[in-house]
Coordinates of C-alpha atoms and ligand atoms in Angstrom, one line a residue:
X100 CA -15.1 97.1 -7.2
X101 CA -15.8 93.8 -5.2
X102 CA -14.0 93.4 -2.0
X103 CA -10.2 92.8 -1.7
X104 CA -9.0 89.7 0.2
X105 CA -5.9 89.8 2.6
X106 CA -4.3 87.2 0.0
X107 CA -2.0 88.2 -2.6
X108 CA 0.2 86.8 -5.5
X109 CA 3.8 87.9 -6.1
X110 CA 5.1 87.5 -9.8
X111 CA 8.6 88.0 -10.0
X112 CA 10.4 88.0 -13.5
X113 CA 13.4 85.5 -13.5
X114 CA 16.6 87.1 -14.0
X115 CA 15.3 90.7 -13.2
X116 CA 14.9 92.6 -10.1
X117 CA 11.3 93.1 -11.3
X118 CA 8.3 92.1 -9.2
X119 CA 4.7 92.8 -8.8
X120 CA 2.4 92.0 -5.9
X121 CA -1.1 91.7 -6.8
X122 CA -4.3 91.6 -4.5
X123 CA -6.8 89.0 -4.8
X124 CA -10.3 90.2 -5.0
X125 CA -13.5 88.2 -4.1
X126 CA -17.0 88.7 -5.0
X127 CA -20.3 87.7 -3.5
X128 CA -19.8 84.0 -4.9
X129 CA -17.6 82.0 -7.3
X130 CA -14.0 82.5 -8.2
X131 CA -11.8 85.2 -6.7
X132 CA -9.8 87.3 -9.2
X133 CA -6.2 88.9 -9.6
X134 CA -6.3 92.5 -10.8
X135 CA -3.7 92.4 -13.4
X136 CA -4.2 96.0 -14.7
X137 CA -0.7 97.0 -13.6
X138 CA 1.2 93.7 -14.9
X139 CA 2.2 95.5 -18.1
X140 CA 3.3 99.1 -16.6
X141 CA 5.1 97.2 -13.9
X142 CA 6.7 94.1 -15.5
X143 CA 6.4 94.7 -19.2
X144 CA 4.3 91.7 -20.0
X145 CA 0.9 90.8 -20.9
X146 CA -1.2 87.7 -20.1
X147 CA -2.0 85.0 -22.7
X148 CA -5.7 83.5 -22.5
X149 CA -7.0 82.8 -25.8
X150 CA -10.8 82.2 -25.9
X151 CA -10.7 84.2 -22.2
X152 CA -11.2 80.9 -20.5
X153 CA -9.5 82.2 -17.3
X154 CA -10.3 86.1 -17.7
X155 CA -12.7 88.2 -16.0
X156 CA -13.6 91.1 -18.4
X157 CA -15.7 93.0 -15.9
X158 CA -17.5 93.0 -12.6
X159 CA -21.3 92.1 -12.9
X160 CA -24.2 92.0 -10.4
X161 CA -26.6 90.7 -13.0
X162 CA -26.2 86.6 -13.5
X163 CA -24.0 84.0 -11.4
X164 CA -23.1 80.3 -13.0
X165 CA -21.5 77.9 -10.9
X166 CA -20.4 75.4 -13.9
X167 CA -18.9 72.8 -11.7
X168 CA -22.0 72.3 -9.7
X169 CA -24.5 73.5 -12.4
X170 CA -25.9 76.7 -10.9
X171 CA -27.3 79.6 -12.8
X172 CA -28.8 82.5 -11.0
X173 CA -30.5 86.0 -12.2
X174 CA -30.0 88.8 -9.6
X175 CA -29.3 85.8 -7.0
X176 CA -32.7 83.8 -8.0
X177 CA -32.0 80.3 -9.0
X178 CA -33.2 79.6 -12.4
X179 CA -35.2 76.6 -11.5
X180 CA -37.4 78.7 -9.1
X181 CA -37.9 81.9 -11.6
X182 CA -38.6 78.9 -14.3
X183 CA -41.2 77.5 -12.0
X184 CA -42.7 80.9 -10.2
X185 CA -41.9 83.8 -12.6
X186 CA -42.6 85.1 -16.2
X187 CA -40.6 86.6 -18.9
X188 CA -41.5 90.2 -18.6
X189 CA -41.1 89.7 -14.6
X190 CA -37.6 88.2 -15.3
X191 CA -36.9 91.2 -17.7
X192 CA -37.6 93.6 -14.8
X193 CA -35.6 91.5 -12.5
X194 CA -32.6 91.8 -14.7
X195 CA -33.0 95.3 -15.6
X196 CA -33.6 96.7 -12.1
X197 CA -32.0 94.1 -9.7
X198 CA -35.3 93.2 -7.8
X199 CA -38.5 91.6 -8.2
X200 CA -41.3 94.0 -9.0
X201 CA -44.2 94.7 -6.7
X202 CA -47.8 94.4 -8.5
X203 CA -47.8 98.0 -9.4
X204 CA -44.3 98.1 -10.7
X205 CA -45.0 94.9 -12.7
X206 CA -48.1 96.1 -14.2
X207 CA -46.4 99.2 -15.4
X208 CA -43.7 97.5 -16.7
X209 CA -45.7 95.3 -18.9
X210 CA -48.0 98.0 -20.4
X211 CA -44.9 100.0 -21.1
X212 CA -43.4 96.8 -23.2
X213 CA -46.6 95.8 -24.7
X214 CA -47.1 99.5 -25.8
X215 CA -44.0 99.8 -27.8
X216 CA -44.3 96.4 -29.8
X217 CA -45.1 98.1 -33.0
X218 CA -42.4 99.0 -35.6
X219 CA -42.3 102.2 -37.4
X220 CA -44.4 101.8 -40.5
X221 CA -41.2 102.5 -42.7
X222 CA -39.4 99.4 -41.3
X223 CA -41.5 97.1 -43.1
X224 CA -39.8 98.2 -46.4
X225 CA -36.6 97.1 -44.8
X226 CA -37.9 93.5 -45.4
X227 CA -38.4 94.0 -48.9
X228 CA -34.6 94.2 -49.5
X229 CA -34.0 90.5 -48.5
X230 CA -34.3 87.5 -50.6
X231 CA -37.3 85.6 -49.4
X232 CA -34.9 82.6 -48.5
X233 CA -32.8 84.8 -46.3
X234 CA -31.9 83.3 -43.0
X235 CA -34.0 85.0 -40.3
X236 CA -30.8 85.6 -38.2
X237 CA -29.5 87.9 -41.4
X238 CA -33.0 89.6 -41.4
X239 CA -32.6 90.2 -37.5
X240 CA -28.9 91.5 -37.7
X241 CA -29.8 94.0 -40.5
X242 CA -33.5 95.2 -39.1
X243 CA -32.2 95.6 -35.7
X244 CA -28.9 97.4 -36.6
X245 CA -31.1 99.8 -38.6
X246 CA -33.4 100.9 -35.7
X247 CA -30.6 103.5 -34.8
X248 CA -31.7 104.9 -38.3
X249 CA -35.3 105.7 -36.8
X250 CA -34.6 106.3 -33.1
X251 CA -32.4 109.2 -32.9
X252 CA -34.3 110.6 -29.7
X253 CA -32.6 107.4 -27.6
X254 CA -29.1 107.0 -28.8
X255 CA -27.5 109.2 -26.0
X256 CA -25.7 106.3 -24.1
X257 CA -25.1 109.0 -21.3
X258 CA -28.7 109.7 -20.6
X259 CA -30.3 107.4 -18.1
X260 CA -33.9 108.0 -19.8
X261 CA -32.6 107.5 -23.4
X262 CA -30.9 104.1 -22.1
X263 CA -34.3 103.4 -20.5
X264 CA -36.2 104.0 -23.7
X265 CA -33.9 101.8 -25.7
X266 CA -34.3 99.0 -23.5
X267 CA -38.0 99.1 -23.7
X268 CA -37.9 99.4 -27.4
X269 CA -35.7 96.6 -28.0
X270 CA -37.1 94.3 -25.6
X271 CA -40.7 95.2 -27.0
X272 CA -39.9 95.2 -30.7
X273 CA -37.7 92.1 -31.0
X274 CA -40.7 89.6 -30.9
X275 CA -42.2 91.7 -33.9
X276 CA -39.1 91.8 -35.7
X277 CA -38.5 88.1 -35.4
X278 CA -42.0 87.0 -36.5
X279 CA -42.1 89.6 -39.4
X280 CA -38.6 87.6 -40.6
X281 CA -40.5 84.5 -40.6
X282 CA -43.8 85.8 -42.2
X283 CA -41.5 87.5 -44.9
X284 CA -39.9 84.2 -46.0
X285 CA -43.0 82.3 -46.0
X286 CA -44.8 85.0 -48.1
X287 CA -47.5 85.9 -45.5
X288 CA -48.7 89.2 -44.5
X289 CA -47.0 90.8 -41.5
X290 CA -49.4 90.5 -38.3
X291 CA -49.4 93.6 -36.2
X292 CA -48.8 93.0 -32.5
X293 CA -51.9 92.9 -30.1
X294 CA -51.7 94.7 -26.6
X295 CA -54.3 92.5 -25.1
X296 CA -52.0 89.4 -25.1
X297 CA -49.2 88.6 -23.1
X298 CA -45.5 88.9 -24.4
X299 CA -45.5 85.5 -25.2
X300 CA -48.9 85.1 -26.7
X301 CA -48.3 87.9 -28.7
X302 CA -45.2 86.6 -30.2
X303 CA -47.1 83.2 -31.1
X304 CA -49.9 85.2 -32.4
X305 CA -47.7 87.4 -34.7
X306 CA -45.9 84.4 -35.8
X307 CA -48.7 81.7 -36.6
X308 CA -52.0 84.0 -37.1
X309 CA -53.2 85.0 -40.8
X310 CA -55.7 87.8 -41.3
X311 CA -58.3 85.5 -42.8
X312 CA -59.4 83.5 -39.7
X313 CA -59.1 83.8 -35.9
X314 CA -56.1 82.5 -34.1
X315 CA -56.4 81.2 -30.7
X316 CA -53.1 81.1 -28.8
X317 CA -52.6 77.3 -27.2
X318 CA -51.8 78.3 -23.3
X319 CA -49.6 75.3 -23.4
X320 CA -47.6 76.9 -26.1
X321 CA -47.5 80.4 -24.7
X322 CA -46.4 79.0 -21.3
X323 CA -43.7 76.9 -23.0
X324 CA -42.6 79.9 -25.0
X325 CA -42.6 82.2 -21.9
X326 CA -40.3 79.4 -20.2
X327 CA -37.8 79.2 -23.1
X328 CA -37.4 83.0 -23.2
X329 CA -36.9 83.0 -19.4
X330 CA -34.3 80.2 -19.8
X331 CA -32.4 82.0 -22.4
X332 CA -32.6 85.5 -21.0
X333 CA -29.1 85.9 -19.8
X334 CA -25.9 84.0 -19.2
X335 CA -22.9 86.2 -17.7
X336 CA -20.2 87.0 -20.0
X337 CA -20.8 84.4 -22.9
X338 CA -19.7 85.3 -26.5
X339 CA -22.6 87.5 -27.5
X340 CA -22.8 89.3 -24.5
X341 CA -19.2 90.0 -24.6
X342 CA -19.7 91.3 -28.3
X343 CA -22.1 93.6 -27.0
X344 CA -20.1 94.9 -24.3
X345 CA -17.0 95.2 -26.4
X346 CA -19.2 97.1 -28.9
X347 CA -20.7 99.1 -26.4
X348 CA -17.1 99.9 -24.7
X349 CA -16.5 102.1 -28.1
X350 CA -19.6 104.2 -27.3
X351 CA -21.7 102.7 -30.0
X352 CA -25.3 103.0 -29.7
X353 CA -27.6 100.5 -28.2
X354 CA -29.2 99.2 -31.6
X355 CA -25.9 98.7 -33.0
X356 CA -24.6 96.8 -30.1
X357 CA -27.5 94.4 -29.9
X358 CA -27.2 93.8 -33.8
X359 CA -23.6 93.1 -33.0
X360 CA -24.6 90.5 -30.3
X361 CA -27.4 89.0 -32.7
X362 CA -24.5 88.6 -35.4
X363 CA -22.1 86.7 -32.7
X364 CA -25.0 84.5 -31.2
X365 CA -25.6 83.3 -34.8
X366 CA -22.7 80.8 -34.6
X367 CA -23.2 77.1 -34.5
X368 CA -20.7 76.8 -31.2
X369 CA -22.8 79.6 -29.6
X370 CA -26.7 80.3 -30.1
X371 CA -26.7 78.6 -33.5
X372 CA -26.2 75.1 -31.9
X373 CA -30.0 74.6 -31.4
X374 CA -30.3 74.6 -35.1
X375 CA -27.3 72.5 -35.6
X376 CA -28.7 70.0 -33.2
X377 CA -31.7 69.3 -34.9
X378 CA -29.5 68.9 -38.5
X379 CA -27.3 66.4 -36.3
X380 CA -30.2 64.3 -35.0
X381 CA -31.6 64.2 -38.8
X382 CA -28.2 63.1 -40.1
X383 CA -28.0 60.4 -37.5
X384 CA -31.6 59.3 -38.4
X385 CA -31.9 56.2 -36.2
X386 CA -30.6 55.1 -32.7
X387 CA -28.9 52.3 -34.2
X388 CA -26.4 54.8 -36.1
X389 CA -25.5 56.4 -32.6
X390 CA -22.3 54.3 -32.2
X391 CA -21.0 55.3 -35.8
X392 CA -21.7 58.9 -35.2
X393 CA -20.0 59.1 -31.6
X394 CA -16.9 57.4 -33.2
X395 CA -16.7 60.0 -35.9
X396 CA -17.1 62.7 -33.1
X397 CA -14.0 61.0 -31.2
X398 CA -12.1 60.8 -34.3
X399 CA -9.7 63.8 -34.2
X400 CA -9.3 63.6 -37.9
X401 CA -13.1 64.1 -38.3
X402 CA -14.8 67.7 -37.2
X403 CA -17.8 66.0 -36.1
X404 CA -19.0 67.6 -32.7
X405 CA -22.0 66.3 -30.5
X406 CA -24.1 69.5 -31.1
X407 CA -25.7 70.8 -27.8
X408 CA -23.0 69.1 -25.6
X409 CA -20.0 70.7 -23.9
X410 CA -19.9 74.2 -22.3
X411 CA -17.0 76.7 -21.7
X412 CA -18.4 77.0 -18.2
X413 CA -20.7 74.0 -17.2
X414 CA -18.6 71.0 -16.6
X415 CA -21.9 69.5 -15.4
X416 CA -25.4 69.5 -16.4
X417 CA -26.7 72.7 -17.7
X418 CA -29.6 73.2 -15.5
X419 CA -31.6 75.0 -18.2
X420 CA -31.3 71.5 -20.3
X421 CA -32.9 69.6 -17.5
X422 CA -36.0 72.1 -17.4
X423 CA -36.1 72.1 -21.0
X424 CA -36.1 68.4 -21.2
X425 CA -39.3 68.3 -18.8
X426 CA -40.8 70.8 -20.6
X427 CA -40.4 68.9 -24.0
X428 CA -42.2 66.0 -22.3
X429 CA -45.0 68.4 -21.0
X430 CA -45.4 70.1 -24.4
X431 CA -45.4 66.9 -26.5
X432 CA -48.1 65.2 -23.9
X433 CA -50.3 68.4 -24.2
X434 CA -50.0 68.5 -27.8
X435 CA -50.8 64.9 -28.0
X436 CA -47.7 63.8 -29.6
X437 CA -46.9 60.3 -28.7
X438 CA -43.3 59.6 -29.0
X439 CA -41.6 62.2 -30.8
X440 CA -38.9 60.2 -32.6
X441 CA -36.4 63.1 -32.3
X442 CA -36.6 63.4 -28.6
X443 CA -36.5 59.6 -28.3
X444 CA -33.2 59.8 -30.7
X445 CA -32.1 62.8 -28.3
X446 CA -32.6 60.8 -25.3
X447 CA -30.7 57.8 -26.6
X448 CA -28.0 59.8 -27.9
X449 CA -27.7 61.5 -24.4
X450 CA -27.6 58.1 -22.5
X451 CA -25.2 56.7 -24.4
X452 CA -22.7 59.8 -24.4
X453 CA -22.9 60.3 -20.7
X454 CA -21.6 56.8 -20.2
X455 CA -19.0 57.1 -23.0
X456 CA -15.5 57.9 -21.3
X457 CA -14.6 60.5 -24.2
X458 CA -17.5 62.8 -22.9
X459 CA -16.9 61.9 -19.2
X460 CA -13.3 62.7 -19.0
X461 CA -13.8 65.8 -20.9
X462 CA -17.1 66.9 -18.8
X463 CA -19.2 67.2 -21.6
X464 CA -22.8 67.3 -20.7
X465 CA -26.0 68.6 -22.5
X466 CA -26.5 72.2 -22.8
X467 CA -29.3 74.5 -23.3
X468 CA -29.3 74.0 -26.8
X469 CA -29.6 70.1 -26.9
X470 CA -33.2 70.1 -26.1
X471 CA -34.4 73.5 -27.1
X472 CA -34.5 72.7 -30.7
X473 CA -36.7 69.6 -30.1
X474 CA -39.4 71.7 -28.2
X475 CA -39.2 74.5 -30.6
X476 CA -39.8 72.3 -33.5
X477 CA -42.8 70.5 -31.8
X478 CA -44.2 73.7 -31.0
X479 CA -44.3 74.5 -34.8
X480 CA -41.1 76.5 -35.4
X481 CA -38.8 76.0 -38.3
X482 CA -35.4 75.1 -37.8
X483 CA -34.2 78.4 -39.2
X484 CA -36.1 80.4 -36.6
X485 CA -34.7 78.7 -33.6
X486 CA -31.5 80.9 -33.1
X487 CA -33.7 83.9 -33.7
X488 CA -36.0 83.1 -30.9
X489 CA -32.8 82.5 -28.8
X490 CA -31.8 86.1 -30.0
X491 CA -35.1 87.8 -29.0
X492 CA -34.9 86.1 -25.8
X493 CA -31.2 87.2 -24.9
X494 CA -32.1 90.7 -25.9
X495 CA -33.1 91.7 -22.3
X496 CA -29.8 90.2 -21.2
X497 CA -27.8 92.0 -23.6
X498 CA -29.2 95.4 -22.9
X499 CA -28.9 94.6 -19.2
X500 CA -25.4 93.9 -19.4
X501 CA -24.9 96.9 -21.7
X502 CA -26.3 99.2 -19.2
X503 CA -24.1 97.9 -16.4
X504 CA -21.3 98.4 -18.6
X505 CA -22.2 102.1 -19.5
X506 CA -22.6 102.9 -15.7
X507 CA -19.3 101.1 -14.6
X508 CA -16.8 103.6 -13.7
X509 CA -14.0 100.9 -14.2
X510 CA -14.9 100.4 -17.9
X511 CA -12.9 101.8 -20.7
X512 CA -12.7 100.9 -24.2
X513 CA -11.9 97.2 -24.5
X514 CA -8.8 96.6 -26.5
X515 CA -6.9 93.2 -25.9
X516 CA -3.4 92.8 -26.5
X517 CA -1.2 89.9 -28.4
X518 CA 1.8 87.9 -28.5
X519 CA 3.4 88.8 -32.0
X520 CA 4.9 86.0 -33.7
X521 CA 5.3 87.1 -37.0
X522 CA 8.3 88.0 -39.1
X523 CA 10.8 90.4 -37.5
X524 CA 11.3 93.9 -38.9
X525 CA 12.5 93.7 -42.6
X526 CA 13.3 96.1 -45.6
X527 CA 10.9 96.3 -48.5
X528 CA 12.3 94.4 -51.8
X529 CA 11.4 96.1 -55.3
X530 CA 9.6 93.9 -57.7
X531 CA 12.4 93.2 -59.6
X532 CA 14.6 91.8 -56.8
X533 CA 11.9 89.3 -55.8
X534 CA 12.1 85.6 -56.8
Ligands
LIG896 C1 -24.4 78.3 -25.8 O1 -21.2 80.6 -23.0 C2 -22.4 80.6 -22.8 O2 -22.8 80.8 -21.7 C3 -22.9 80.2 -24.3 C4 -24.6 79.8 -23.7 C5 -25.3 81.1 -23.6 O3 -26.6 80.6 -22.7 O4 -25.0 82.2 -23.8 O5 -24.9 78.7 -22.6 C6 -25.3 79.1 -25.1 O6 -23.7 78.7 -26.6 C7 -24.3 76.6 -25.5 C8 -23.2 76.0 -26.4 C9 -23.8 75.6 -27.5 N1 -22.7 75.1 -28.4 C10 -22.9 73.7 -28.8 O7 -23.5 73.0 -28.2 C11 -21.6 73.4 -30.0 C12 -20.9 72.0 -29.3 N2 -20.2 72.4 -28.0 C13 -18.7 72.8 -28.5 O8 -18.5 73.5 -29.5 C14 -18.0 73.1 -27.5 O9 -18.4 72.5 -26.3 C15 -18.1 74.8 -26.7 C16 -17.8 75.5 -28.1 C17 -19.6 74.8 -26.4 C18 -17.1 75.0 -25.7 O10 -15.8 74.7 -26.1 P1 -14.6 74.9 -25.1 O11 -14.9 75.5 -24.2 O12 -13.8 75.8 -26.1 O13 -14.1 73.6 -25.1 P2 -13.0 72.9 -26.1 O14 -13.5 73.3 -27.4 O15 -11.9 73.2 -25.4 O16 -13.4 71.0 -25.7 C19 -12.8 70.5 -24.6 C20 -12.4 69.4 -25.4 C21 -12.0 69.2 -26.6 O17 -11.2 67.7 -26.9 P3 -9.8 67.5 -26.6 O18 -9.0 68.7 -27.5 O19 -9.3 68.1 -25.2 O20 -9.2 66.2 -26.9 O21 -13.8 68.9 -25.4 C22 -14.2 68.4 -26.8 C23 -13.0 69.3 -27.4 O22 -12.7 68.7 -28.9 N3 -15.4 69.0 -26.9 C24 -16.3 68.3 -27.7 C25 -17.5 69.0 -27.7 N4 -17.1 69.9 -26.9 C26 -16.0 70.2 -26.8 N5 -16.1 67.1 -28.6 C27 -17.2 66.7 -29.0 N6 -18.3 67.5 -29.2 C28 -18.5 68.6 -28.4 N7 -19.6 69.1 -28.4

């Protein structure tokens, strides 16, 4: 556990002589924490924190976010520097191992991942069980969860080598699973992975190529893909990562835990927001309709939300959104797409929202999802694939956090409590006596 400070807090229950003094602990950066593990035993009370807005579920050394300033760091390295200088597999190594690799380690890691990108040939038949119009996230949940039916040799969560192999398999195979989910929905043959390509190039190849002609990966698109994967790789204890940790705390195998994370990410309040942003922009349609849309968002009787805005942690600009916005311009320019109406509409919407007291007062700023959908659409991905791309990028973060959980001596099965406000005890009433 992190270091204890000299500071404490003492809780006294009014009307009783029961009190508890709790030490304040501090980490490398960020908010200090009160260790409340003795609270119930000492005072017979629980804390109440729906949505866990003020609750630290674990100690972690992986990712640090300062939401007030808009800082994101993977293992201490600022996201802006990793986005500019690094590549996705190097970031995967950093997240998993805690340090940047030297050349030899980087080459060994890359070779290890790129030589595990194939799926067991029988997994192809899984896809046939889905309707052609199945959402790719439904396919991803199903196929990833079923990987534990194939890889019995890496399910021992207490064996470091099994954990290492599972991490490699998941990072290596998620792009193949995602690309094949797309190919299945459009009725095209699956493209087998190619070990001679980079991780991002290989994904674009499997996604876009067809057997009938040569496919040259556009370097602008592969660089953009690599950048998008870096930006989505990890993000502290978000909903899907917390889902993976909770599943992992029961001893479930890593494939089942990652499938649970994919399911959790799917929600429009979380990773599904990038898809929802595109739908929102299409519904708005034109800059002239922005004021009417924003008035609907501000109307409490309306359930409209400005998708891609707001964040539980960021109360300032999401640093990833700034990087993606710039990448949007670069990709559109490189592709010769002069003035994407969606990007123009999004930028106009952002500009208006950021001057509106409703959003300013609530500290609602663009998050990573506000622009990611626009760049993905410009890169030729269907909207239904956006969250699947988020999932394949976040898999390294999920598996890193899962490994940290398994090795954390302080961790035990996650089991929150509640405040019960249901009926007091009462006796059963026979049918004849019911009204
Ligand atoms: C991701 O956690 C992570 O790290 C997630 C993520 C990651 O990398 O893993 O960063 C990825 O999920 C980004 C978020 C993507 N989701 C969206 O863009 C969906 C739209 N955003 C909202 O649903 C919302 O902002 C959340 C879910 C992101 C955060 O919700 P909170 O923290 O529970 O905030 P809240 O609902 O308590 O909002 C506070 C106020 C409320 O108004 P009041 O009741 O105070 O009047 O702000 C309002 C909300 O109604 N509000 C919004 C809004 N988000 C919050 N109003 C309009 N549009 C919005 N988008």
